[in-house]
PDB file of C-alpha atoms and ligand atoms in Angstrom:
ATOM      1  CA  MET S   5     -27.849  35.661 -82.578  1.00 91.00           C
ATOM      2  CA  HIS S   6     -25.151  33.433 -81.219  1.00 95.00           C
ATOM      3  CA  TRP S   7     -23.076  32.903 -78.134  1.00 97.00           C
ATOM      4  CA  LYS S   8     -20.057  30.812 -77.133  1.00 97.00           C
ATOM      5  CA  VAL S   9     -19.319  28.901 -73.956  1.00 98.00           C
ATOM      6  CA  GLY S  10     -15.730  27.736 -74.371  1.00 98.00           C
ATOM      7  CA  ARG S  11     -15.831  25.734 -77.596  1.00 98.00           C
ATOM      8  CA  VAL S  12     -19.595  25.208 -77.492  1.00 98.00           C
ATOM      9  CA  LYS S  13     -21.527  27.447 -79.886  1.00 98.00           C
ATOM     10  CA  ILE S  14     -25.201  28.333 -79.377  1.00 98.00           C
ATOM     11  CA  THR S  15     -27.320  29.822 -82.166  1.00 98.00           C
ATOM     12  CA  GLN S  16     -30.830  31.207 -81.720  1.00 98.00           C
ATOM     13  CA  ILE S  17     -33.329  30.478 -84.501  1.00 98.00           C
ATOM     14  CA  VAL S  18     -36.350  32.719 -83.931  1.00 98.00           C
ATOM     15  CA  GLU S  19     -39.752  31.391 -84.926  1.00 98.00           C
ATOM     16  CA  MET S  20     -41.892  34.236 -83.542  1.00 97.00           C
ATOM     17  CA  GLU S  21     -41.202  37.587 -81.899  1.00 96.00           C
ATOM     18  CA  THR S  22     -43.796  39.442 -79.847  1.00 94.00           C
ATOM     19  CA  ILE S  23     -43.994  42.917 -78.321  1.00 95.00           C
ATOM     20  CA  GLY S  24     -46.677  43.318 -75.690  1.00 90.00           C
ATOM     21  CA  HIS S  25     -49.677  40.981 -75.508  1.00 80.00           C
ATOM     22  CA  THR S  26     -47.882  39.211 -72.651  1.00 78.00           C
ATOM     23  CA  ARG S  27     -50.317  39.937 -69.823  1.00 80.00           C
ATOM     24  CA  PHE S  28     -51.980  36.574 -70.416  1.00 82.00           C
ATOM     25  CA  ILE S  29     -48.743  34.879 -69.388  1.00 89.00           C
ATOM     26  CA  LEU S  30     -47.311  37.374 -66.846  1.00 94.00           C
ATOM     27  CA  PRO S  31     -50.330  39.246 -65.454  1.00 93.00           C
ATOM     28  CA  GLN S  32     -48.297  41.219 -62.901  1.00 94.00           C
ATOM     29  CA  ALA S  33     -45.951  42.685 -65.519  1.00 94.00           C
ATOM     30  CA  ALA S  34     -47.883  45.923 -66.021  1.00 93.00           C
ATOM     31  CA  LYS S  35     -46.264  48.599 -68.198  1.00 94.00           C
ATOM     32  CA  GLU S  36     -45.747  50.947 -65.253  1.00 95.00           C
ATOM     33  CA  GLU S  37     -43.976  48.174 -63.314  1.00 95.00           C
ATOM     34  CA  ILE S  38     -41.707  47.369 -66.255  1.00 96.00           C
ATOM     35  CA  ARG S  39     -40.764  51.040 -66.687  1.00 96.00           C
ATOM     36  CA  LYS S  40     -39.326  50.903 -63.152  1.00 96.00           C
ATOM     37  CA  LEU S  41     -36.709  48.429 -64.463  1.00 97.00           C
ATOM     38  CA  PRO S  42     -34.743  50.552 -66.955  1.00 96.00           C
ATOM     39  CA  TRP S  43     -32.156  47.769 -67.483  1.00 96.00           C
ATOM     40  CA  LEU S  44     -34.837  45.889 -69.451  1.00 97.00           C
ATOM     41  CA  ILE S  45     -34.941  48.630 -72.088  1.00 95.00           C
ATOM     42  CA  PRO S  46     -34.374  48.371 -75.049  1.00 95.00           C
ATOM     43  CA  HIS S  47     -33.418  44.686 -75.406  1.00 95.00           C
ATOM     44  CA  PHE S  48     -36.202  43.120 -73.324  1.00 96.00           C
ATOM     45  CA  ALA S  49     -38.888  45.827 -73.237  1.00 97.00           C
ATOM     46  CA  THR S  50     -39.924  48.963 -75.085  1.00 97.00           C
ATOM     47  CA  GLU S  51     -39.720  52.494 -73.662  1.00 96.00           C
ATOM     48  CA  GLU S  52     -43.460  52.228 -72.935  1.00 96.00           C
ATOM     49  CA  GLY S  53     -42.868  49.109 -70.837  1.00 96.00           C
ATOM     50  CA  ARG S  54     -44.186  46.458 -73.219  1.00 96.00           C
ATOM     51  CA  LEU S  55     -42.331  43.147 -72.968  1.00 96.00           C
ATOM     52  CA  LYS S  56     -40.324  41.737 -75.868  1.00 96.00           C
ATOM     53  CA  MET S  57     -40.328  37.951 -76.106  1.00 96.00           C
ATOM     54  CA  THR S  58     -39.432  35.285 -78.641  1.00 97.00           C
ATOM     55  CA  ILE S  59     -40.388  31.728 -79.362  1.00 98.00           C
ATOM     56  CA  HIS S  60     -37.164  30.154 -80.551  1.00 98.00           C
ATOM     57  CA  ALA S  61     -35.012  27.070 -80.893  1.00 98.00           C
ATOM     58  CA  LEU S  62     -31.377  26.995 -79.755  1.00 98.00           C
ATOM     59  CA  VAL S  63     -28.896  24.995 -81.816  1.00 98.00           C
ATOM     60  CA  VAL S  64     -26.035  23.852 -79.579  1.00 98.00           C
ATOM     61  CA  GLU S  65     -22.855  22.638 -81.291  1.00 98.00           C
ATOM     62  CA  THR S  66     -20.342  20.711 -79.191  1.00 98.00           C
ATOM     63  CA  ALA S  67     -17.221  18.825 -80.236  1.00 95.00           C
ATOM     64  CA  SER S  68     -19.310  15.760 -81.044  1.00 96.00           C
ATOM     65  CA  ARG S  69     -22.977  16.800 -81.189  1.00 98.00           C
ATOM     66  CA  ARG S  70     -25.404  19.100 -82.944  1.00 98.00           C
ATOM     67  CA  ILE S  71     -28.381  19.550 -80.613  1.00 98.00           C
ATOM     68  CA  VAL S  72     -31.647  21.470 -81.039  1.00 98.00           C
ATOM     69  CA  VAL S  73     -32.954  22.633 -77.669  1.00 98.00           C
ATOM     70  CA  ASP S  74     -36.734  23.210 -77.794  1.00 98.00           C
ATOM     71  CA  THR S  75     -38.591  23.291 -81.076  1.00 98.00           C
ATOM     72  CA  GLY S  76     -41.133  26.122 -80.996  1.00 98.00           C
ATOM     73  CA  LEU S  77     -44.688  25.932 -82.296  1.00 98.00           C
ATOM     74  CA  GLY S  78     -44.380  24.139 -85.632  1.00 98.00           C
ATOM     75  CA  ASN S  79     -46.470  24.387 -88.782  1.00 98.00           C
ATOM     76  CA  ASP S  80     -49.991  23.075 -89.452  1.00 98.00           C
ATOM     77  CA  LYS S  81     -50.743  22.351 -85.781  1.00 98.00           C
ATOM     78  CA  GLU S  82     -54.357  22.646 -84.613  1.00 98.00           C
ATOM     79  CA  GLY S  83     -56.301  22.754 -81.362  1.00 98.00           C
ATOM     80  CA  ARG S  84     -53.998  25.339 -79.705  1.00 97.00           C
ATOM     81  CA  ASN S  85     -55.621  27.756 -77.287  1.00 93.00           C
ATOM     82  CA  VAL S  86     -53.769  30.808 -78.670  1.00 93.00           C
ATOM     83  CA  PRO S  87     -55.291  31.640 -82.067  1.00 94.00           C
ATOM     84  CA  THR S  88     -52.007  32.593 -83.803  1.00 95.00           C
ATOM     85  CA  TRP S  89     -50.431  29.277 -82.777  1.00 97.00           C
ATOM     86  CA  ASN S  90     -52.806  27.323 -85.055  1.00 98.00           C
ATOM     87  CA  ASN S  91     -52.319  26.415 -88.695  1.00 98.00           C
ATOM     88  CA  ARG S  92     -49.010  28.211 -88.928  1.00 98.00           C
ATOM     89  CA  ASN S  93     -47.075  28.228 -92.166  1.00 98.00           C
ATOM     90  CA  THR S  94     -43.608  29.688 -91.635  1.00 98.00           C
ATOM     91  CA  PRO S  95     -40.250  28.907 -93.301  1.00 98.00           C
ATOM     92  CA  PHE S  96     -38.655  27.919 -89.982  1.00 98.00           C
ATOM     93  CA  LEU S  97     -36.862  24.848 -91.382  1.00 98.00           C
ATOM     94  CA  GLU S  98     -35.622  26.887 -94.332  1.00 98.00           C
ATOM     95  CA  MET S  99     -34.309  29.462 -91.831  1.00 98.00           C
ATOM     96  CA  MET S 100     -32.496  26.712 -89.943  1.00 98.00           C
ATOM     97  CA  THR S 101     -31.000  25.437 -93.184  1.00 98.00           C
ATOM     98  CA  ALA S 102     -29.931  28.947 -94.229  1.00 98.00           C
ATOM     99  CA  ALA S 103     -28.240  29.349 -90.832  1.00 97.00           C
ATOM    100  CA  GLY S 104     -26.211  26.204 -91.592  1.00 98.00           C
ATOM    101  CA  PHE S 105     -28.384  23.647 -89.818  1.00 98.00           C
ATOM    102  CA  PRO S 106     -30.414  21.540 -92.263  1.00 98.00           C
ATOM    103  CA  PRO S 107     -32.787  19.283 -90.286  1.00 98.00           C
ATOM    104  CA  ASP S 108     -30.963  16.102 -91.313  1.00 98.00           C
ATOM    105  CA  SER S 109     -27.733  17.466 -89.778  1.00 98.00           C
ATOM    106  CA  ILE S 110     -29.240  17.467 -86.275  1.00 98.00           C
ATOM    107  CA  ASP S 111     -28.279  14.426 -84.164  1.00 98.00           C
ATOM    108  CA  THR S 112     -30.138  15.299 -80.943  1.00 98.00           C
ATOM    109  CA  VAL S 113     -33.373  17.118 -80.086  1.00 98.00           C
ATOM    110  CA  LEU S 114     -33.799  18.008 -76.427  1.00 98.00           C
ATOM    111  CA  CYS S 115     -36.999  19.501 -74.973  1.00 98.00           C
ATOM    112  CA  THR S 116     -36.604  21.336 -71.648  1.00 98.00           C
ATOM    113  CA  HIS S 117     -40.280  20.513 -71.111  1.00 98.00           C
ATOM    114  CA  LEU S 118     -43.223  19.353 -73.217  1.00 98.00           C
ATOM    115  CA  HIS S 119     -45.340  22.515 -73.543  1.00 98.00           C
ATOM    116  CA  VAL S 120     -46.885  23.604 -76.837  1.00 98.00           C
ATOM    117  CA  ASP S 121     -44.210  26.224 -77.648  1.00 98.00           C
ATOM    118  CA  HIS S 122     -41.270  23.857 -77.019  1.00 98.00           C
ATOM    119  CA  VAL S 123     -42.241  20.737 -78.986  1.00 98.00           C
ATOM    120  CA  GLY S 124     -43.901  21.992 -82.182  1.00 98.00           C
ATOM    121  CA  TRP S 125     -41.171  21.286 -84.710  1.00 98.00           C
ATOM    122  CA  ASN S 126     -40.568  17.838 -83.255  1.00 98.00           C
ATOM    123  CA  THR S 127     -42.922  16.767 -86.036  1.00 98.00           C
ATOM    124  CA  ARG S 128     -44.175  17.974 -89.384  1.00 98.00           C
ATOM    125  CA  LEU S 129     -47.191  17.023 -91.441  1.00 98.00           C
ATOM    126  CA  GLU S 130     -46.486  14.698 -94.357  1.00 97.00           C
ATOM    127  CA  ALA S 131     -49.329  13.187 -96.369  1.00 97.00           C
ATOM    128  CA  GLY S 132     -51.702  13.681 -93.462  1.00 96.00           C
ATOM    129  CA  ARG S 133     -49.397  12.070 -90.859  1.00 98.00           C
ATOM    130  CA  TRP S 134     -47.153  13.597 -88.184  1.00 98.00           C
ATOM    131  CA  VAL S 135     -43.595  12.471 -88.890  1.00 98.00           C
ATOM    132  CA  PRO S 136     -40.345  13.332 -87.052  1.00 98.00           C
ATOM    133  CA  THR S 137     -38.861  16.548 -88.495  1.00 98.00           C
ATOM    134  CA  PHE S 138     -35.299  15.700 -87.514  1.00 98.00           C
ATOM    135  CA  GLU S 139     -35.135  12.288 -89.085  1.00 98.00           C
ATOM    136  CA  LYS S 140     -31.589  11.390 -88.001  1.00 98.00           C
ATOM    137  CA  ALA S 141     -31.940  12.632 -84.416  1.00 98.00           C
ATOM    138  CA  ARG S 142     -32.537  11.014 -81.054  1.00 98.00           C
ATOM    139  CA  TYR S 143     -35.197  12.998 -79.219  1.00 98.00           C
ATOM    140  CA  VAL S 144     -34.407  13.412 -75.521  1.00 98.00           C
ATOM    141  CA  PHE S 145     -37.367  13.937 -73.186  1.00 98.00           C
ATOM    142  CA  GLY S 146     -37.335  14.021 -69.396  1.00 98.00           C
ATOM    143  CA  ARG S 147     -38.896  10.826 -68.078  1.00 98.00           C
ATOM    144  CA  ARG S 148     -40.868  12.634 -65.371  1.00 98.00           C
ATOM    145  CA  GLU S 149     -42.104  15.265 -67.838  1.00 98.00           C
ATOM    146  CA  TYR S 150     -43.071  12.680 -70.437  1.00 98.00           C
ATOM    147  CA  GLU S 151     -44.953  10.502 -67.942  1.00 98.00           C
ATOM    148  CA  HIS S 152     -46.793  13.545 -66.570  1.00 97.00           C
ATOM    149  CA  TRP S 153     -48.146  14.616 -69.964  1.00 97.00           C
ATOM    150  CA  ARG S 154     -48.798  11.030 -71.048  1.00 97.00           C
ATOM    151  CA  ASP S 155     -51.065  10.617 -68.023  1.00 97.00           C
ATOM    152  CA  HIS S 156     -52.440  14.152 -67.576  1.00 95.00           C
ATOM    153  CA  SER S 157     -53.077  15.649 -71.032  1.00 94.00           C
ATOM    154  CA  LEU S 158     -56.772  15.896 -70.279  1.00 93.00           C
ATOM    155  CA  GLU S 159     -57.746  19.315 -71.665  1.00 95.00           C
ATOM    156  CA  PRO S 160     -58.251  19.253 -75.463  1.00 96.00           C
ATOM    157  CA  ASP S 161     -55.348  21.633 -76.190  1.00 96.00           C
ATOM    158  CA  LYS S 162     -52.907  19.576 -74.070  1.00 97.00           C
ATOM    159  CA  ALA S 163     -54.141  16.365 -75.687  1.00 98.00           C
ATOM    160  CA  ALA S 164     -53.588  17.853 -79.149  1.00 98.00           C
ATOM    161  CA  VAL S 165     -49.991  18.844 -78.336  1.00 98.00           C
ATOM    162  CA  PHE S 166     -49.144  15.426 -76.945  1.00 98.00           C
ATOM    163  CA  ALA S 167     -50.801  13.617 -79.852  1.00 98.00           C
ATOM    164  CA  ASP S 168     -49.235  15.587 -82.704  1.00 98.00           C
ATOM    165  CA  SER S 169     -45.805  16.572 -81.316  1.00 98.00           C
ATOM    166  CA  VAL S 170     -44.722  14.047 -78.666  1.00 98.00           C
ATOM    167  CA  GLN S 171     -46.385  10.674 -79.187  1.00 98.00           C
ATOM    168  CA  PRO S 172     -45.386  10.320 -82.893  1.00 98.00           C
ATOM    169  CA  ILE S 173     -41.732  10.527 -81.800  1.00 98.00           C
ATOM    170  CA  VAL S 174     -42.214   7.760 -79.240  1.00 98.00           C
ATOM    171  CA  ALA S 175     -44.198   5.694 -81.753  1.00 98.00           C
ATOM    172  CA  ALA S 176     -41.346   6.050 -84.260  1.00 98.00           C
ATOM    173  CA  GLY S 177     -38.926   4.644 -81.666  1.00 98.00           C
ATOM    174  CA  MET S 178     -36.891   7.856 -81.710  1.00 98.00           C
ATOM    175  CA  ALA S 179     -37.434   9.049 -78.118  1.00 98.00           C
ATOM    176  CA  THR S 180     -34.989   8.528 -75.272  1.00 98.00           C
ATOM    177  CA  LEU S 181     -36.393   9.171 -71.802  1.00 98.00           C
ATOM    178  CA  VAL S 182     -33.805  10.459 -69.329  1.00 98.00           C
ATOM    179  CA  GLU S 183     -33.614  11.467 -65.688  1.00 98.00           C
ATOM    180  CA  SER S 184     -33.644  15.224 -65.056  1.00 98.00           C
ATOM    181  CA  ASP S 185     -29.952  15.237 -64.054  1.00 98.00           C
ATOM    182  CA  ALA S 186     -28.654  13.103 -66.931  1.00 98.00           C
ATOM    183  CA  ARG S 187     -25.365  13.779 -68.648  1.00 98.00           C
ATOM    184  CA  ILE S 188     -25.971  14.382 -72.373  1.00 98.00           C
ATOM    185  CA  CYS S 189     -22.386  14.667 -73.609  1.00 97.00           C
ATOM    186  CA  ASP S 190     -18.960  15.786 -72.320  1.00 97.00           C
ATOM    187  CA  GLU S 191     -20.020  19.424 -72.139  1.00 98.00           C
ATOM    188  CA  ILE S 192     -23.724  19.201 -71.195  1.00 98.00           C
ATOM    189  CA  THR S 193     -25.494  17.983 -68.056  1.00 98.00           C
ATOM    190  CA  LEU S 194     -29.196  18.394 -67.274  1.00 98.00           C
ATOM    191  CA  VAL S 195     -30.335  20.187 -64.129  1.00 98.00           C
ATOM    192  CA  PRO S 196     -33.805  19.576 -62.628  1.00 98.00           C
ATOM    193  CA  THR S 197     -35.652  22.926 -62.494  1.00 98.00           C
ATOM    194  CA  PRO S 198     -39.304  22.058 -61.702  1.00 97.00           C
ATOM    195  CA  GLY S 199     -42.151  24.496 -61.188  1.00 97.00           C
ATOM    196  CA  HIS S 200     -43.091  25.717 -64.635  1.00 97.00           C
ATOM    197  CA  SER S 201     -43.844  22.084 -65.396  1.00 97.00           C
ATOM    198  CA  PRO S 202     -43.345  18.995 -63.209  1.00 97.00           C
ATOM    199  CA  GLY S 203     -40.280  17.659 -65.018  1.00 98.00           C
ATOM    200  CA  HIS S 204     -38.797  20.884 -66.368  1.00 98.00           C
ATOM    201  CA  MET S 205     -35.033  20.656 -66.987  1.00 98.00           C
ATOM    202  CA  SER S 206     -32.262  23.151 -67.732  1.00 98.00           C
ATOM    203  CA  LEU S 207     -28.985  22.468 -69.541  1.00 98.00           C
ATOM    204  CA  HIS S 208     -25.696  23.229 -67.862  1.00 98.00           C
ATOM    205  CA  ILE S 209     -22.842  23.717 -70.328  1.00 98.00           C
ATOM    206  CA  ARG S 210     -19.179  23.555 -69.388  1.00 98.00           C
ATOM    207  CA  SER S 211     -16.315  23.909 -71.857  1.00 98.00           C
ATOM    208  CA  GLU S 212     -12.726  25.035 -71.419  1.00 97.00           C
ATOM    209  CA  GLY S 213     -13.425  26.452 -67.969  1.00 96.00           C
ATOM    210  CA  GLN S 214     -16.446  28.502 -69.107  1.00 97.00           C
ATOM    211  CA  GLU S 215     -20.049  27.822 -68.050  1.00 98.00           C
ATOM    212  CA  GLY S 216     -23.515  28.509 -69.366  1.00 98.00           C
ATOM    213  CA  LEU S 217     -27.101  27.651 -68.494  1.00 98.00           C
ATOM    214  CA  LEU S 218     -29.993  27.223 -70.918  1.00 98.00           C
ATOM    215  CA  CYS S 219     -32.776  27.706 -68.402  1.00 98.00           C
ATOM    216  CA  GLY S 220     -35.885  27.116 -70.529  1.00 98.00           C
ATOM    217  CA  ASP S 221     -38.965  28.563 -68.864  1.00 98.00           C
ATOM    218  CA  VAL S 222     -37.529  28.867 -65.343  1.00 98.00           C
ATOM    219  CA  ALA S 223     -38.338  32.476 -66.217  1.00 97.00           C
ATOM    220  CA  HIS S 224     -40.340  33.583 -69.240  1.00 97.00           C
ATOM    221  CA  HIS S 225     -38.838  37.047 -69.155  1.00 97.00           C
ATOM    222  CA  PRO S 226     -35.947  38.777 -67.314  1.00 98.00           C
ATOM    223  CA  CYS S 227     -38.476  40.924 -65.395  1.00 97.00           C
ATOM    224  CA  GLN S 228     -38.948  37.812 -63.236  1.00 97.00           C
ATOM    225  CA  MET S 229     -35.338  38.209 -62.068  1.00 98.00           C
ATOM    226  CA  ALA S 230     -36.364  41.436 -60.343  1.00 97.00           C
ATOM    227  CA  HIS S 231     -39.722  39.990 -59.250  1.00 97.00           C
ATOM    228  CA  LEU S 232     -39.022  36.359 -58.363  1.00 96.00           C
ATOM    229  CA  GLY S 233     -42.624  35.911 -57.224  1.00 95.00           C
ATOM    230  CA  TRP S 234     -44.120  36.859 -60.589  1.00 95.00           C
ATOM    231  CA  SER S 235     -44.982  33.327 -61.637  1.00 93.00           C
ATOM    232  CA  SER S 236     -46.482  32.771 -65.050  1.00 94.00           C
ATOM    233  CA  THR S 237     -50.075  31.682 -65.585  1.00 93.00           C
ATOM    234  CA  ALA S 238     -48.613  28.643 -67.358  1.00 92.00           C
ATOM    235  CA  ASP S 239     -46.655  27.461 -64.296  1.00 93.00           C
ATOM    236  CA  SER S 240     -47.987  24.153 -62.990  1.00 94.00           C
ATOM    237  CA  ASP S 241     -46.693  24.990 -59.476  1.00 97.00           C
ATOM    238  CA  PRO S 242     -46.246  28.765 -59.042  1.00 96.00           C
ATOM    239  CA  VAL S 243     -44.707  28.443 -55.552  1.00 96.00           C
ATOM    240  CA  GLN S 244     -42.138  25.893 -56.727  1.00 97.00           C
ATOM    241  CA  SER S 245     -41.445  27.976 -59.827  1.00 97.00           C
ATOM    242  CA  ALA S 246     -40.592  31.031 -57.694  1.00 97.00           C
ATOM    243  CA  ALA S 247     -38.376  28.895 -55.440  1.00 97.00           C
ATOM    244  CA  THR S 248     -36.573  27.461 -58.477  1.00 98.00           C
ATOM    245  CA  ARG S 249     -35.950  30.963 -59.840  1.00 97.00           C
ATOM    246  CA  ARG S 250     -34.449  32.112 -56.549  1.00 97.00           C
ATOM    247  CA  ASP S 251     -32.264  29.022 -56.324  1.00 97.00           C
ATOM    248  CA  VAL S 252     -31.076  29.017 -59.953  1.00 98.00           C
ATOM    249  CA  PHE S 253     -30.380  32.742 -60.167  1.00 98.00           C
ATOM    250  CA  ALA S 254     -28.542  32.751 -56.821  1.00 97.00           C
ATOM    251  CA  ARG S 255     -26.265  30.003 -58.127  1.00 96.00           C
ATOM    252  CA  VAL S 256     -25.330  31.823 -61.340  1.00 97.00           C
ATOM    253  CA  ALA S 257     -25.383  35.490 -60.273  1.00 97.00           C
ATOM    254  CA  ASP S 258     -22.227  37.574 -60.397  1.00 96.00           C
ATOM    255  CA  LYS S 259     -20.347  34.833 -62.220  1.00 96.00           C
ATOM    256  CA  PRO S 260     -19.165  34.875 -65.828  1.00 94.00           C
ATOM    257  CA  MET S 261     -21.954  32.411 -66.579  1.00 96.00           C
ATOM    258  CA  LEU S 262     -24.038  32.897 -69.710  1.00 97.00           C
ATOM    259  CA  VAL S 263     -27.791  32.387 -69.197  1.00 98.00           C
ATOM    260  CA  ILE S 264     -30.207  31.979 -72.134  1.00 98.00           C
ATOM    261  CA  GLY S 265     -33.961  31.652 -71.644  1.00 98.00           C
ATOM    262  CA  GLY S 266     -36.631  29.766 -73.486  1.00 98.00           C
ATOM    263  CA  HIS S 267     -38.087  33.133 -74.526  1.00 97.00           C
ATOM    264  CA  PHE S 268     -35.255  35.646 -74.073  1.00 97.00           C
ATOM    265  CA  LYS S 269     -31.737  36.190 -75.372  1.00 96.00           C
ATOM    266  CA  GLY S 270     -28.567  35.434 -73.468  1.00 97.00           C
ATOM    267  CA  GLY S 271     -26.849  37.521 -70.835  1.00 97.00           C
ATOM    268  CA  TYR S 272     -25.447  37.662 -67.340  1.00 97.00           C
ATOM    269  CA  ILE S 273     -27.306  37.799 -64.033  1.00 98.00           C
ATOM    270  CA  GLN S 274     -26.302  40.179 -61.260  1.00 97.00           C
ATOM    271  CA  ARG S 275     -27.592  40.259 -57.713  1.00 97.00           C
ATOM    272  CA  VAL S 276     -29.377  43.442 -56.635  1.00 96.00           C
ATOM    273  CA  GLY S 277     -30.413  43.345 -52.971  1.00 95.00           C
ATOM    274  CA  ASP S 278     -32.789  40.423 -52.531  1.00 94.00           C
ATOM    275  CA  ALA S 279     -33.338  39.924 -56.265  1.00 96.00           C
ATOM    276  CA  PHE S 280     -31.488  40.103 -59.572  1.00 97.00           C
ATOM    277  CA  LYS S 281     -31.071  41.925 -62.856  1.00 97.00           C
ATOM    278  CA  PHE S 282     -29.875  40.918 -66.310  1.00 97.00           C
ATOM    279  CA  ALA S 283     -27.409  42.318 -68.839  1.00 95.00           C
ATOM    280  CA  MET S 284     -27.644  41.119 -72.414  1.00 92.00           C
ATOM    281  CA  ALA S 285     -24.667  39.531 -74.187  1.00 91.00           C
ATOM    282  CA  GLY S 286     -24.055  37.961 -77.583  1.00 81.00           C
ATOM    283  CA  VAL S 287     -23.581  38.913 -81.222  1.00 77.00           C
TER     284      VAL S 287
HETATM  285 ZN1   ZN X 312     -42.448  28.428 -73.199  1.00 72.37          ZN
END
C-alpha cells in the first residue's frame, strides 16, 4: 500500500501479517470487546473480533531522501522470545527491490525505537557476520533509546537483538545518534513519544501544506484509540504510554492528517467522546 503527504510518498513493505494471536501483546483486546468497535472491521479486525496486524517497513520518499522507517524482524536472527521470529528466511529484500527500492538505493534508515520487530533488517548475515543491509545508508537512532538499550539489554533476548541488529551498525561507523525532536530533512521532524520504550520517536511529515504522522508503536493497533488505557505488555512505561496516546491522538484528531502505525495501515483519527476512532485511507 502507499500514501501521499503533499509530495512525500510512503510505501508499506509487509514482512509478516497476523490475524489473532495478539493477546500476548494486548491482553485486554478480547474478541467480544473488539466486536463492540465495528469501525475496526474489516480492515483492522475480523468479523469474529480477531485483530489484524502487520510487521512492516515504511519507505518514505522526499524531494531529497529515500528513508526506510523501521526494519522488521530480519532473516537468520536467533534468541528471540517469539518462536516464529527466529531463523526466518523470507524474501523481504527481494520484495523491496521489486517495489522499486533496492537496498543500495536507501540513503537513510530510521528506527522509531530499538525493539526486536523494528531493527531486524538493519543487518543481514554474511559469511557468519552481521553486516549492514543498507550499505549506503546512514542509520538514525534516538540517542536516548540507543543509550537505554546499550545499558539495559540484560535479558538474553534483548541482548541478542542489540548484539545482532544495533551494535554492528555502530561498529561499522554508520549510526547517527539524534535527539528525539531532531529535524531529519525539509519535510520530516522527529517528535518524542515515550512510553512504549524510553526514547520512542514518531515522524512528523509536512509537505505542500499537508501533514502526516508515522507514530510507530504509540499504539500497536487502532483499538487502542478507543481504549487509550489498553497499554501493551511490551510497553516499558504503561502509564506514560497511555498519556502519550491521549496527547498524540488529541493533537491529530479531526484534521486531514494521515497517521500510519508501526503495525497498522494509514488512516485518519476522529474524536468520539473522550476517546477516538480510526478510518483507513490509502491505495
Ligand atoms: Zn513493534
